[in-house]
mmCIF file of C-alpha atoms in Angstrom:
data_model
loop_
_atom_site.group_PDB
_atom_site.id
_atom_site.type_symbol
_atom_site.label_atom_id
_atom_site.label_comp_id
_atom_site.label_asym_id
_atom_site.label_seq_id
_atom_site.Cartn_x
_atom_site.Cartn_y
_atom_site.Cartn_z
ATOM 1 C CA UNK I 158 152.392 77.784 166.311
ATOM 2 C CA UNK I 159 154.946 75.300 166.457
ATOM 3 C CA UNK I 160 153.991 73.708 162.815
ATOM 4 C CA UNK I 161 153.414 77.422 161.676
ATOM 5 C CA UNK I 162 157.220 78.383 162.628
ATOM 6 C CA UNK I 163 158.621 74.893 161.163
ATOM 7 C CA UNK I 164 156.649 74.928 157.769
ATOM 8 C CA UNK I 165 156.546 78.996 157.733
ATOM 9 C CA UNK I 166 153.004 78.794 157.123
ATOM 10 C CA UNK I 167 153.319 76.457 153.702
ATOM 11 C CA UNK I 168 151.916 73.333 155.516
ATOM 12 C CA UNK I 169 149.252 71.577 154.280
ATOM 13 C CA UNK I 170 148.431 69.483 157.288
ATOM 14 C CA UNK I 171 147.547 72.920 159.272
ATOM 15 C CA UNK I 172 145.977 76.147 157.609
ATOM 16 C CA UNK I 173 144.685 78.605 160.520
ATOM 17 C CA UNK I 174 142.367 80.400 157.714
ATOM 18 C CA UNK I 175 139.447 81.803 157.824
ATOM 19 C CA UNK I 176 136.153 81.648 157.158
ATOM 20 C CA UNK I 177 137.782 77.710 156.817
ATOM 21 C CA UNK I 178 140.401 76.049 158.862
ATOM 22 C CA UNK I 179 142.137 72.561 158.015
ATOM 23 C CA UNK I 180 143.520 70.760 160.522
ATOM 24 C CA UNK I 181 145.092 67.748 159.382
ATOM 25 C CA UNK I 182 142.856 67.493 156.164
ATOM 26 C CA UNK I 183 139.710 68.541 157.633
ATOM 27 C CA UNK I 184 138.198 71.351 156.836
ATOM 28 C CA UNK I 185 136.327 73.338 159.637
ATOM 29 C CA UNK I 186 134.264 76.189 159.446
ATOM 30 C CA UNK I 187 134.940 78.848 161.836
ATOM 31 C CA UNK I 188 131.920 81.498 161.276
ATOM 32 C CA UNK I 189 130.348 80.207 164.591
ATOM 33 C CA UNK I 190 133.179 80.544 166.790
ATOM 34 C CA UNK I 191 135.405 83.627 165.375
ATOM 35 C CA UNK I 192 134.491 87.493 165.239
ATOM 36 C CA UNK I 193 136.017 90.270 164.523
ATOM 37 C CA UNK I 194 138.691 88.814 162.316
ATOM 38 C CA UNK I 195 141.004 90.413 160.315
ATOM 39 C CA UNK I 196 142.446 88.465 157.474
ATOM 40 C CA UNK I 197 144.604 88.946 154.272
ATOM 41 C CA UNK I 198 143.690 89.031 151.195
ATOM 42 C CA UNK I 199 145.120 89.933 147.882
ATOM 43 C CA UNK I 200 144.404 92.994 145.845
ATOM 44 C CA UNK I 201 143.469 93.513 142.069
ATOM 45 C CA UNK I 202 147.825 94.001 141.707
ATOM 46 C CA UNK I 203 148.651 91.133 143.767
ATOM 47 C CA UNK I 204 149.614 93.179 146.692
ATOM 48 C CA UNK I 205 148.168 91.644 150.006
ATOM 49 C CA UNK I 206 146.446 93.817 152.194
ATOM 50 C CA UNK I 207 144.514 93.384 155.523
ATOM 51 C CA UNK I 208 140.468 93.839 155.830
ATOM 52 C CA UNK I 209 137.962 93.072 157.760
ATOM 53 C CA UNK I 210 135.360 90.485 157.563
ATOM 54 C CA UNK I 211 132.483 92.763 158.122
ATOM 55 C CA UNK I 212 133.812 95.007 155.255
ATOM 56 C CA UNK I 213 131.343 93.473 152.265
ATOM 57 C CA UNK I 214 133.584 94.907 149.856
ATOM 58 C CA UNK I 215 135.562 91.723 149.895
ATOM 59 C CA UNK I 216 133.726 88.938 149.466
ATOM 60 C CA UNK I 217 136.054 87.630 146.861
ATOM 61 C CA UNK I 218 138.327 86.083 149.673
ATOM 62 C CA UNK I 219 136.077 83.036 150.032
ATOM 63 C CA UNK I 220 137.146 81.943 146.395
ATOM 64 C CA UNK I 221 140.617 83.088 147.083
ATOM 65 C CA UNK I 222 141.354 82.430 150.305
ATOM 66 C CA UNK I 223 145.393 82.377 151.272
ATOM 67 C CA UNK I 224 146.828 80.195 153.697
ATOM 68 C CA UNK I 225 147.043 81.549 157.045
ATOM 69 C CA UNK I 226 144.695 84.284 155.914
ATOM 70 C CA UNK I 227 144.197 85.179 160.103
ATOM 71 C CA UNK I 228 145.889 88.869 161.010
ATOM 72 C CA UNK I 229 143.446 89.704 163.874
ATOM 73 C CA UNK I 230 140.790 88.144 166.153
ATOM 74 C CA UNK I 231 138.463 90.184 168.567
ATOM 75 C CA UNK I 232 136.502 87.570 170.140
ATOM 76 C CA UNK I 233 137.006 83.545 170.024
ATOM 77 C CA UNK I 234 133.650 81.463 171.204
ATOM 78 C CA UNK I 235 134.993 78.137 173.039
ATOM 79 C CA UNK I 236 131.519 75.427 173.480
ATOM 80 C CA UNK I 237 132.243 73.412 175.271
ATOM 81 C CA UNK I 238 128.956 69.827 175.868
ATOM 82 C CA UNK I 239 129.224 67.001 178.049
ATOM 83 C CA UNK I 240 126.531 64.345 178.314
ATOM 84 C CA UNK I 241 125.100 64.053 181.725
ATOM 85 C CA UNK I 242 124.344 60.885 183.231
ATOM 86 C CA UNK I 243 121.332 59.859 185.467
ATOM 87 C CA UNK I 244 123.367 59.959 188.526
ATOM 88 C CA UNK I 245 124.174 63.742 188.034
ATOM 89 C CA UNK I 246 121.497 66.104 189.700
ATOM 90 C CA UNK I 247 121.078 69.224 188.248
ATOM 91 C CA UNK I 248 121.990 70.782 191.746
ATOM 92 C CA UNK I 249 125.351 69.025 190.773
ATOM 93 C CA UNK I 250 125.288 70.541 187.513
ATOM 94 C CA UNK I 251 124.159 73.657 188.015
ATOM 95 C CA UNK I 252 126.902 73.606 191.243
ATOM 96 C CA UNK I 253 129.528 72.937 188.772
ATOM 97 C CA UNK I 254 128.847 75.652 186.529
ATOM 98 C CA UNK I 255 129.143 78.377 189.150
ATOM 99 C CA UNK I 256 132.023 76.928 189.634
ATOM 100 C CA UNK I 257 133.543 77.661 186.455
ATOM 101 C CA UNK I 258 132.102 81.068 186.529
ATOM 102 C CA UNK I 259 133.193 82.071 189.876
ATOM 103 C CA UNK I 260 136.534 81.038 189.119
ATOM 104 C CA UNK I 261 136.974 83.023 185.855
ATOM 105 C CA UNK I 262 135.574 86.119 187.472
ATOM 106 C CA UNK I 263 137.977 85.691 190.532
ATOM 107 C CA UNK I 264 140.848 83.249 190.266
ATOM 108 C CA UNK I 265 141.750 83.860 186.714
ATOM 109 C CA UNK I 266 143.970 86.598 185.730
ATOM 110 C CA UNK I 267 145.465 87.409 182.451
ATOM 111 C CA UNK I 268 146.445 91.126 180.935
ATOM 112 C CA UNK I 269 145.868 89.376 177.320
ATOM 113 C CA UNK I 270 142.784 87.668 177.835
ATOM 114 C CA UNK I 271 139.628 88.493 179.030
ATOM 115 C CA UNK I 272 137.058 85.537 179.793
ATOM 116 C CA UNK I 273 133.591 85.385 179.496
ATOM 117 C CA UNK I 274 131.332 82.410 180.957
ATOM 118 C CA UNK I 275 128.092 81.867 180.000
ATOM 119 C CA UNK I 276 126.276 78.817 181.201
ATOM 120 C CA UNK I 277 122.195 78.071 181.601
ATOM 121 C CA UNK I 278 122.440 78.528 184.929
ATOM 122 C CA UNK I 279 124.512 81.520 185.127
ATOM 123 C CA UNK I 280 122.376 83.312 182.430
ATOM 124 C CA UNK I 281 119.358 82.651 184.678
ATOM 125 C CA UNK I 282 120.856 83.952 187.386
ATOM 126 C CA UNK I 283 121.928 86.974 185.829
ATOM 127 C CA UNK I 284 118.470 87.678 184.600
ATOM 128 C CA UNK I 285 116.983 86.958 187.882
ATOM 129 C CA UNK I 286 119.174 89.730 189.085
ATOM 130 C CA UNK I 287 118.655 92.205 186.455
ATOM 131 C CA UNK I 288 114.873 92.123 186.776
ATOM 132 C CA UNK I 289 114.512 92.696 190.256
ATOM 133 C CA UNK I 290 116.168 96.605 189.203
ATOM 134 C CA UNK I 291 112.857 96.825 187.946
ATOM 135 C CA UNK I 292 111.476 96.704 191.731
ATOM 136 C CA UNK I 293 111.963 100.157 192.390
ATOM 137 C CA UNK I 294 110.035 101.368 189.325
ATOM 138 C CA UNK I 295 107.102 99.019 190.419
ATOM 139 C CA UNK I 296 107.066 101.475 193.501
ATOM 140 C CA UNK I 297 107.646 104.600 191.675
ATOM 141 C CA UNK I 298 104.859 104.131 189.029
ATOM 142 C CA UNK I 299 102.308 102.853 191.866
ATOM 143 C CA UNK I 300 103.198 106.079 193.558
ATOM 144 C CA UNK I 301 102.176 107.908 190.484
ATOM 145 C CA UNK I 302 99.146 105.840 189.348
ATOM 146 C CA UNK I 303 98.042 106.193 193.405
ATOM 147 C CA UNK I 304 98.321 109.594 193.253
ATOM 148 C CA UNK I 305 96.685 110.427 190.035
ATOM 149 C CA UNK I 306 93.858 108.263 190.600
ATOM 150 C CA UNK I 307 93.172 109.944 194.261
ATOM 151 C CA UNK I 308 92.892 113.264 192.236
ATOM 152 C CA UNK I 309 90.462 112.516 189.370
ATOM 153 C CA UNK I 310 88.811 110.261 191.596
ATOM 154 C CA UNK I 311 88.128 113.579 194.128
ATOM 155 C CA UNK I 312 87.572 116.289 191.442
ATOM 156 C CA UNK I 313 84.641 114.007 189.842
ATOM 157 C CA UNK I 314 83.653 113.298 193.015
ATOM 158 C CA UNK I 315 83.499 116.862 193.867
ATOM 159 C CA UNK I 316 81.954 118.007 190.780
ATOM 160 C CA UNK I 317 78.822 115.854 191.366
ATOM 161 C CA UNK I 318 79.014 116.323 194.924
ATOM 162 C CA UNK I 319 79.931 113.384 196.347
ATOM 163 C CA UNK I 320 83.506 113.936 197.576
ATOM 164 C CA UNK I 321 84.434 111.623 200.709
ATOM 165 C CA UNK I 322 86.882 109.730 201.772
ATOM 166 C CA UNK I 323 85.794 106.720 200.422
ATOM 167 C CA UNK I 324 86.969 108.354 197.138
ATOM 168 C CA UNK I 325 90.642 108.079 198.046
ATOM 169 C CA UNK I 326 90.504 104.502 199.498
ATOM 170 C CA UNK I 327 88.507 103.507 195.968
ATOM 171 C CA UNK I 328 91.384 105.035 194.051
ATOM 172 C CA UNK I 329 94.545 103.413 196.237
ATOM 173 C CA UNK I 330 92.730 99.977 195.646
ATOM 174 C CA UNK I 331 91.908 100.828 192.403
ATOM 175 C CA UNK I 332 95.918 100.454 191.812
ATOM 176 C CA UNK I 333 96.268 98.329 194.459
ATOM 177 C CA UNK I 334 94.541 95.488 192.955
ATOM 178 C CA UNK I 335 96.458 94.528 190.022
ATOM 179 C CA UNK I 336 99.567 93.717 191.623
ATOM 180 C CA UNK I 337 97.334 91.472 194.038
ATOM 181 C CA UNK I 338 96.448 90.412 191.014
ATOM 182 C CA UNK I 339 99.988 89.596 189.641
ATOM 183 C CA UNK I 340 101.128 87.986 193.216
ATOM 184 C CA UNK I 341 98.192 85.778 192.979
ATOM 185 C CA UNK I 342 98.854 84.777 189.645
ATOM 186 C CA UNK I 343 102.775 84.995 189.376
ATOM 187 C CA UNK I 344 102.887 82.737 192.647
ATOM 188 C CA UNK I 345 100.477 80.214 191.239
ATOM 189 C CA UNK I 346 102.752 80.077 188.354
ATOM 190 C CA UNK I 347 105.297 79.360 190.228
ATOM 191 C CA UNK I 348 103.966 76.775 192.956
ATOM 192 C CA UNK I 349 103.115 74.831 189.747
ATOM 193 C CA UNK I 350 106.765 74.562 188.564
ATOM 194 C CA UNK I 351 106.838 77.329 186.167
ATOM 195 C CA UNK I 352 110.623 78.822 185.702
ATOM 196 C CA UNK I 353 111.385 82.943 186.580
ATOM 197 C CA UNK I 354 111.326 85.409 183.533
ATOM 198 C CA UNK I 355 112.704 88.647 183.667
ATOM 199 C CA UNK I 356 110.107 89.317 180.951
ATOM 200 C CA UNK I 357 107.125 88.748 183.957
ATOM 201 C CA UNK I 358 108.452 92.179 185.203
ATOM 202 C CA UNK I 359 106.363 93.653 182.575
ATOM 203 C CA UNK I 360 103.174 92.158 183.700
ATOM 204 C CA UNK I 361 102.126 93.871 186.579
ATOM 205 C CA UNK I 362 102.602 97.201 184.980
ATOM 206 C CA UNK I 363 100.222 95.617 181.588
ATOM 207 C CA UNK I 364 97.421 94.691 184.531
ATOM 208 C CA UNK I 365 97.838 98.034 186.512
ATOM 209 C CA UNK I 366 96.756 99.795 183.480
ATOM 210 C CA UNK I 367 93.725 97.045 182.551
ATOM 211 C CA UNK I 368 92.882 97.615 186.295
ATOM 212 C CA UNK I 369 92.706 100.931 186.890
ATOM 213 C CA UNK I 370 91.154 101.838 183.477
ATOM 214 C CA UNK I 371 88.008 99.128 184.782
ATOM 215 C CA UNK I 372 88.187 100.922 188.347
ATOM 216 C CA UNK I 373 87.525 104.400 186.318
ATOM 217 C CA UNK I 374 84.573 102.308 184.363
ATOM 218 C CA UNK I 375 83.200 101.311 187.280
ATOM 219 C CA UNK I 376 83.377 104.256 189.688
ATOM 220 C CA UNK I 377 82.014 106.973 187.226
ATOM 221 C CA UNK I 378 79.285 104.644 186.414
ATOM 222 C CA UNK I 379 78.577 104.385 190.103
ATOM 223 C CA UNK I 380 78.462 107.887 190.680
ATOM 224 C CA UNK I 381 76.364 108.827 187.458
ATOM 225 C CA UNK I 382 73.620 106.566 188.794
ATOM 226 C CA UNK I 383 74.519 108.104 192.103
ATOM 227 C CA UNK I 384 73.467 111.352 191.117
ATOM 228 C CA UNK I 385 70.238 110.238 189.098
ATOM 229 C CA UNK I 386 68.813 108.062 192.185
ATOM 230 C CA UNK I 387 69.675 110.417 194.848
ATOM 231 C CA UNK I 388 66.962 112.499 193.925
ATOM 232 C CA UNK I 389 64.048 109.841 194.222
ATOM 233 C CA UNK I 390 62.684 108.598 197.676
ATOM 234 C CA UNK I 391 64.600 106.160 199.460
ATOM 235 C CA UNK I 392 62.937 103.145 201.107
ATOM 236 C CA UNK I 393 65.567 100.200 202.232
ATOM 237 C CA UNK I 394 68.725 100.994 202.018
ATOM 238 C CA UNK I 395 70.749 97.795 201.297
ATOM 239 C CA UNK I 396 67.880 97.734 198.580
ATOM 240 C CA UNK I 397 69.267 100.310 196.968
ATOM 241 C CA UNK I 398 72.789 99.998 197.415
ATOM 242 C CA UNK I 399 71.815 96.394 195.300
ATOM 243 C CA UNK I 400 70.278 98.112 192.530
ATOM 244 C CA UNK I 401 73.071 100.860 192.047
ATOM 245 C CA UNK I 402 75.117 97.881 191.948
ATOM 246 C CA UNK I 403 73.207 96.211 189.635
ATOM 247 C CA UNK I 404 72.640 99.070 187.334
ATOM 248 C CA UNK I 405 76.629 99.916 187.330
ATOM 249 C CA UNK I 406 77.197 96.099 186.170
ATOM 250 C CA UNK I 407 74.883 96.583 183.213
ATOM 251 C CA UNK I 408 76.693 99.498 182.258
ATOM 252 C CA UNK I 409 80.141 98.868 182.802
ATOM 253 C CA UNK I 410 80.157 94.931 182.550
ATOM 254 C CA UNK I 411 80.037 94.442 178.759
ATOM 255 C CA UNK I 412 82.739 96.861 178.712
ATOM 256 C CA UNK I 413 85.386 95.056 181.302
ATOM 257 C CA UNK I 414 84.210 91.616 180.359
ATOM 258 C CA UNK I 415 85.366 92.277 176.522
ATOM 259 C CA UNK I 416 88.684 93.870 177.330
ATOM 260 C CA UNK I 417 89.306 91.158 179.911
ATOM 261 C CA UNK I 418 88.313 88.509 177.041
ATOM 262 C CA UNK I 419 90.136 90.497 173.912
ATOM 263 C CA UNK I 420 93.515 90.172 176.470
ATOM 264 C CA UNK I 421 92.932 86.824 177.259
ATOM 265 C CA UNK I 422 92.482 85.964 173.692
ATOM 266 C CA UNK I 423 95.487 87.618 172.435
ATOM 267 C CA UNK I 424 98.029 86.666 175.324
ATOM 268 C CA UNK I 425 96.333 82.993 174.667
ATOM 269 C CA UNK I 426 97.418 83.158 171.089
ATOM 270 C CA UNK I 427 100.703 84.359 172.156
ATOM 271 C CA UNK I 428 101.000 80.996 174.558
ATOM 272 C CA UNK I 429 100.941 78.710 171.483
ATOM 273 C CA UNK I 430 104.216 80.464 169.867
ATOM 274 C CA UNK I 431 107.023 78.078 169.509
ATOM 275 C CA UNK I 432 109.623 80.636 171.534
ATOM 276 C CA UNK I 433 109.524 79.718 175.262
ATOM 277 C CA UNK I 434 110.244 83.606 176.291
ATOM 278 C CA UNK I 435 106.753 84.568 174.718
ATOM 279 C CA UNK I 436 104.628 81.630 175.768
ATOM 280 C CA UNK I 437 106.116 82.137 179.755
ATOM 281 C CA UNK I 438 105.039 86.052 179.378
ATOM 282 C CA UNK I 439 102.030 85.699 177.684
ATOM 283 C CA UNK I 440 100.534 82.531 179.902
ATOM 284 C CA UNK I 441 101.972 85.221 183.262
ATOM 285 C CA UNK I 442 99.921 87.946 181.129
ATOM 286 C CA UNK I 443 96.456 86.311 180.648
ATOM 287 C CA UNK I 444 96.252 84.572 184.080
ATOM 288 C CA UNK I 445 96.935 88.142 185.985
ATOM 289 C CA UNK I 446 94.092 89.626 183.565
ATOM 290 C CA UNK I 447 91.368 87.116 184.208
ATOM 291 C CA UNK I 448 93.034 87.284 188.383
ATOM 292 C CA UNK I 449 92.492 91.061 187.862
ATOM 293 C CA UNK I 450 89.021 90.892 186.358
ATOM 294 C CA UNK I 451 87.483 88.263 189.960
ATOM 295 C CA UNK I 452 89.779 90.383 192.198
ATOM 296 C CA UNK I 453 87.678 93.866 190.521
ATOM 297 C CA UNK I 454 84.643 92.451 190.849
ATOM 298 C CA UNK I 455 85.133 91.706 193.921
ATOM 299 C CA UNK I 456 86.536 94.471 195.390
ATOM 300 C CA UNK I 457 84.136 96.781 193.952
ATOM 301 C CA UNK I 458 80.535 95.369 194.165
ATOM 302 C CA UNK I 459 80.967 93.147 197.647
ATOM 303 C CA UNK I 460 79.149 96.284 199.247
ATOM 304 C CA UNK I 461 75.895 94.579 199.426
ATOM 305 C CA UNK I 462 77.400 91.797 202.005
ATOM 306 C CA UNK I 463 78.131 94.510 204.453
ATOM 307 C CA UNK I 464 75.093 96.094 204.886
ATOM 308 C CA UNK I 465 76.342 98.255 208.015
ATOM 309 C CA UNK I 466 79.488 99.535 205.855
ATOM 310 C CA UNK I 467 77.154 100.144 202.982
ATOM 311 C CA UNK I 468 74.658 101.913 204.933
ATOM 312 C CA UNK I 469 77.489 104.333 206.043
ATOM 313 C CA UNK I 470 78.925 104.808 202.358
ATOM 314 C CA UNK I 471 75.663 104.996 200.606
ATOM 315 C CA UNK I 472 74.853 107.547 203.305
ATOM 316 C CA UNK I 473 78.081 109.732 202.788
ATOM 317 C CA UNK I 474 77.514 109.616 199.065
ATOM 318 C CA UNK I 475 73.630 111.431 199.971
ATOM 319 C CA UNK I 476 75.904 114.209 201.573
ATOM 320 C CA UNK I 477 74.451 117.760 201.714
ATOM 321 C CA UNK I 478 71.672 115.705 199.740
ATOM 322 C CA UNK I 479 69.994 113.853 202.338
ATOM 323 C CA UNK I 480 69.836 114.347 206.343
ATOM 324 C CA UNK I 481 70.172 110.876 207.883
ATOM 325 C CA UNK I 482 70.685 109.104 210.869
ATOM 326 C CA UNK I 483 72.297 105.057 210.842
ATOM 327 C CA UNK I 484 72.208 102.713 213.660
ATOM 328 C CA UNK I 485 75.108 100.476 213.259
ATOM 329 C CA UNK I 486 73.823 97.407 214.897
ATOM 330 C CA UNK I 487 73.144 93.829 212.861
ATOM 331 C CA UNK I 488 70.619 94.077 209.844
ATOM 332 C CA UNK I 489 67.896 92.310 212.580
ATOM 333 C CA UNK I 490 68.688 94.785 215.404
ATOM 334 C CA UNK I 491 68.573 98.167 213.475
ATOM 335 C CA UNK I 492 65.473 100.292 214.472
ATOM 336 C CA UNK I 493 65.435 101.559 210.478
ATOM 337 C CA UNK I 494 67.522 104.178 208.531
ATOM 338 C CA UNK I 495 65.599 107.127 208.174
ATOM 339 C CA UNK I 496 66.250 109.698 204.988
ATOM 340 C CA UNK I 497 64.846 113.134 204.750
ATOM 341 C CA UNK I 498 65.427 114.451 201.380
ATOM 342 C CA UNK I 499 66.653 118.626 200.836
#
């Protein structure tokens, strides 16, 4: 300002233009670090008048630019780089940037400027922050999911007459599932050194639709066989609780199986992009998928191991169908499950 006022804006050595400034001969170009600038420029009659950069009406003012061409500036963008030797940690570092930031957001004061800090580890931070608001929509769509699963889960059951309710506990874990599915695979990511997206918040609501949509395959198939078998004699019951099992599988595996592999497939492609944002959400994407495809199979055909439980289910699905009595005692104790069919 001083060399403005002393040269009134005719030196040479200083020209505070834009989109170029020249500071002692060298010219600099300002496009990264000014917007919203205002600058004069000269009309078609000579008169100078004031525009705006964004205006693409005058584009002539790179040609012509005047001296001192600045009128107005919205926003200036200061960088500021420092090399970092080996004896600085990045606790240090990281430290000395919140340093900065904290003291800009409460030290400094100014009714002319306002400040804005953005540093690596700030920005994490801030999106760290930002997606756990997400939280309480994880809760509020389980909630729903839970609730709508419990109610088509019960009117099929009670259609084909085989309400219990084993029906509602199938249909919580049906949603429950894919976000043990996302812990499991989200905290694996992260015990092996993998850095915190705010774009992982998406995930478990991806595999909570995957999940429940193969808990639907898998629970209509069950009680479509259900209905065909109940009507035929009954010999061993952990015999047949194996082949419903077995005959849901062949129905409903090629289906799961492809839309867990199609996922994994796409999300894989997605982990080769260049852009670190898409290869940290699709890596998070296709581990909870193939997590959520063991943790389903799992969950939903590890009746056969518990051949008391299953007795008990199988039973309750042969409701109104079958008069029964089960003794609960070990596999080698049990006197025999006997099945009278109505």
């Amino acid at each position: 300002m001083l060399i403005s006022d002393k040269y009134a804006n005719r030196s040479r050595h200083l020209d505070l233009g834009y989109p170029i400034t020249t500071v002692l001969g060298t010219k600099l170009y300002m496009d990264p670090n000014l917007f919203g600038v205002k600058i004069a420029v000269r009309d078609r009659d000579g008169h100078e008048t004031v525009v705006s950069t964004a205006d693409g009406k005058h584009k002539d003012y790179l040609q012509n630019q005047l001296p001192n061409n600045i009128r107005e500036i919205a926003l200036i963008v200061l960088q500021f780089r420092a090399e970092i030797g080996s004896e600085v940690k990045l606790h240090d570092m990281k430290e000395y940037e919140r340093s900065i930031v904290e003291y800009f957001q409460k030290d400094f004061k100014s009714d002319l400027i306002s400040v804005n800090v953005l540093t690596d580890s700030f920005i994490t931070s801030e999106i760290v922050r930002s997606g756990l608001t997400l939280l309480p929509f994880l809760v509020i769509g389980f909630v729903i999911m839970a609730t709508f699963s419990s109610v088509t889960f019960s009117i099929s059951a009670t259609a084909l007459k085989q309400m219990n309710i084993h029906k509602i506990t199938l249909a919580v874990m049906a949603c429950v599932t894919p976000f043990m599915a996302c812990g499991a695979s989200l905290g694996g990511m992260f015990w092996a050194n993998f850095r915190f997206g705010s774009i992982l918040c998406v995930t478990p609501f991806l595999v909570l639709a995957i999940g429940v949509d193969d808990a639907y395959l898998m629970v209509n198939a069950w009680q479509r066989i259900t209905t065909h078998r109940r009507k035929m004699p009954i010999d061993n019951v952990n015999a047949e609780v194996r082949r419903r099992i077995t005959e849901m599988l062949v129905e409903t595996g090629p289906s799961v199986s492809i839309t867990t592999i199609t996922n994994v497939l796409a999300f894989g492609i997605g982990a080769l992009t260049p852009t670190p944002e898409i290869q940290l959400f699709s890596i998070g994407n296709a581990l909870a998928v193939v997590v959520d495809f063991i943790f389903q199979l799992m969950g939903f055909n590890e009746l056969h191991k518990a051949r008391t439980t299953t007795s008990v289910i199988l039973a309750l699905e042969s409701w109104g169908y079958a008069m029964f009595d089960v003794d609960l005692r070990k596999p080698t104790q049990a006197s025999g499950l006997g099945f009278t069919s109505r």
